[in-house]
Short mmCIF file of C-alpha atoms in Angstrom, two decimals:
data_model
loop_
_atom_site.label_atom_id
_atom_site.label_comp_id
_atom_site.label_asym_id
_atom_site.label_seq_id
_atom_site.Cartn_x
_atom_site.Cartn_y
_atom_site.Cartn_z
CA UNK A 1 78.48 0.44 -6.85
CA UNK A 2 81.28 1.79 -4.65
CA UNK A 3 79.78 3.68 -1.68
CA UNK A 4 81.04 3.91 1.88
CA UNK A 5 79.31 5.49 4.90
CA UNK A 6 81.22 5.64 8.19
CA UNK A 7 80.31 6.97 11.63
CA UNK A 8 83.12 7.41 14.09
CA UNK A 9 85.61 9.77 15.72
CA UNK A 10 88.78 11.42 14.46
CA UNK A 11 91.89 9.68 15.77
CA UNK A 12 93.97 12.89 15.56
CA UNK A 13 93.69 16.38 14.09
CA UNK A 14 93.32 16.37 10.28
CA UNK A 15 96.50 16.79 8.23
CA UNK A 16 95.92 19.77 5.92
CA UNK A 17 98.03 20.31 2.80
CA UNK A 18 97.77 22.28 -0.42
CA UNK A 19 98.66 21.05 -3.90
CA UNK A 20 100.93 23.07 -6.17
CA UNK A 21 97.76 24.40 -7.84
CA UNK A 22 96.37 25.55 -4.47
CA UNK A 23 93.75 22.82 -3.87
CA UNK A 24 93.17 21.97 -0.20
CA UNK A 25 93.56 18.32 0.85
CA UNK A 26 92.61 16.98 4.29
CA UNK A 27 93.79 13.54 5.40
CA UNK A 28 92.56 11.99 8.62
CA UNK A 29 91.69 8.67 10.22
CA UNK A 30 88.25 7.75 11.57
CA UNK A 31 87.95 5.21 14.38
CA UNK A 32 84.79 3.18 13.79
CA UNK A 33 83.58 0.90 16.57
CA UNK A 34 82.88 -2.68 15.62
CA UNK A 35 79.35 -3.73 16.48
CA UNK A 36 80.38 -7.22 17.53
CA UNK A 37 83.95 -7.85 18.65
CA UNK A 38 85.14 -11.26 19.78
CA UNK A 39 87.49 -11.78 22.68
CA UNK A 40 90.99 -10.66 21.73
CA UNK A 41 89.89 -8.80 18.58
CA UNK A 42 90.19 -5.04 18.20
CA UNK A 43 87.05 -3.15 19.18
CA UNK A 44 87.47 -0.52 16.44
CA UNK A 45 88.70 -0.19 12.87
CA UNK A 46 90.88 2.77 11.90
CA UNK A 47 89.98 3.92 8.41
CA UNK A 48 92.01 6.53 6.51
CA UNK A 49 89.99 9.24 4.75
CA UNK A 50 90.83 12.01 2.27
CA UNK A 51 88.77 15.11 1.47
CA UNK A 52 89.43 17.67 -1.27
CA UNK A 53 88.81 21.38 -1.82
CA UNK A 54 85.77 22.91 -0.02
CA UNK A 55 85.04 19.74 1.95
CA UNK A 56 88.69 19.59 3.05
CA UNK A 57 88.57 23.21 4.17
CA UNK A 58 85.34 22.59 6.12
CA UNK A 59 86.99 19.68 7.91
CA UNK A 60 90.15 21.71 8.55
CA UNK A 61 88.16 24.55 10.09
CA UNK A 62 85.84 22.47 12.27
CA UNK A 63 87.19 19.04 13.13
CA UNK A 64 89.78 18.07 15.74
CA UNK A 65 90.90 14.88 17.45
CA UNK A 66 88.02 13.06 19.17
CA UNK A 67 85.20 14.82 17.29
CA UNK A 68 82.37 12.62 16.06
CA UNK A 69 81.81 12.62 12.29
CA UNK A 70 79.71 10.91 9.63
CA UNK A 71 81.46 10.58 6.27
CA UNK A 72 80.29 9.40 2.87
CA UNK A 73 82.46 8.56 -0.10
CA UNK A 74 84.04 5.83 -2.16
CA UNK A 75 86.72 3.27 -1.35
CA UNK A 76 89.92 3.71 -3.34
CA UNK A 77 92.97 1.45 -3.56
CA UNK A 78 96.17 2.91 -4.97
CA UNK A 79 99.77 1.75 -5.11
CA UNK A 80 103.21 3.30 -5.19
CA UNK A 81 106.83 2.16 -5.21
CA UNK A 82 108.58 2.63 -1.85
CA UNK A 83 112.18 3.83 -1.54
CA UNK A 84 113.31 0.26 -0.91
CA UNK A 85 111.83 -0.80 -4.27
CA UNK A 86 108.84 -2.66 -2.86
CA UNK A 87 105.31 -1.98 -4.03
CA UNK A 88 102.99 -0.51 -1.37
CA UNK A 89 99.20 -0.42 -1.43
CA UNK A 90 96.99 2.18 0.24
CA UNK A 91 93.26 1.77 0.84
CA UNK A 92 91.36 4.94 1.76
CA UNK A 93 87.93 6.55 1.59
CA UNK A 94 87.67 9.55 -0.76
CA UNK A 95 84.95 11.77 0.70
CA UNK A 96 82.00 13.14 -1.25
CA UNK A 97 80.19 14.43 1.84
CA UNK A 98 80.26 14.66 5.62
CA UNK A 99 78.10 15.68 8.53
CA UNK A 100 78.84 16.80 12.07
CA UNK A 101 77.66 14.45 14.81
CA UNK A 102 77.37 14.60 18.55
CA UNK A 103 76.02 17.36 20.74
CA UNK A 104 76.56 21.06 20.01
CA UNK A 105 79.09 21.27 22.83
CA UNK A 106 80.95 18.30 21.37
CA UNK A 107 81.47 20.12 18.07
CA UNK A 108 83.65 22.88 19.49
CA UNK A 109 84.05 25.60 16.89
CA UNK A 110 81.57 24.27 14.31
CA UNK A 111 79.83 27.03 12.35
CA UNK A 112 76.86 28.66 14.05
CA UNK A 113 73.56 27.28 12.84
CA UNK A 114 74.96 23.91 11.77
CA UNK A 115 72.97 21.31 13.67
CA UNK A 116 74.40 18.19 12.09
CA UNK A 117 71.88 18.03 9.25
CA UNK A 118 68.76 18.82 11.28
CA UNK A 119 67.06 22.22 11.59
CA UNK A 120 64.57 23.63 14.06
CA UNK A 121 63.01 22.07 17.11
CA UNK A 122 62.31 18.33 17.25
CA UNK A 123 58.73 17.25 16.54
CA UNK A 124 56.93 14.10 17.58
CA UNK A 125 56.19 11.39 15.03
CA UNK A 126 52.43 12.07 15.01
CA UNK A 127 52.79 15.61 13.66
CA UNK A 128 54.66 14.50 10.51
CA UNK A 129 52.22 14.51 7.56
CA UNK A 130 53.37 11.23 5.95
#
């Protein structure tokens, strides 16, 4: 099974492009804090992500540098030949879904009514029927 779930913040604004057939592609990097970092080690990992079509457009319209995001997808490794003749490898997460995180004010211009996957007022645990 190849499944990746990441929670972090965008390092910079998403790079939005369109293919020759008109499909939207969003490329961006998510900074994910390491839970346990040793002295001298980086405290975060920077993971490249790619979204396609409707998901890419949603990200383009709503996400900017510093916004908190939860992404789900699959890890993909691809290779290409560089101009100098060397072979280069790229590892990235291809998104199948995402969710907004953080407070409403933190989401900036996120669509009205989107509450990051939750709807309505919070309820206490004792009023849930299961």
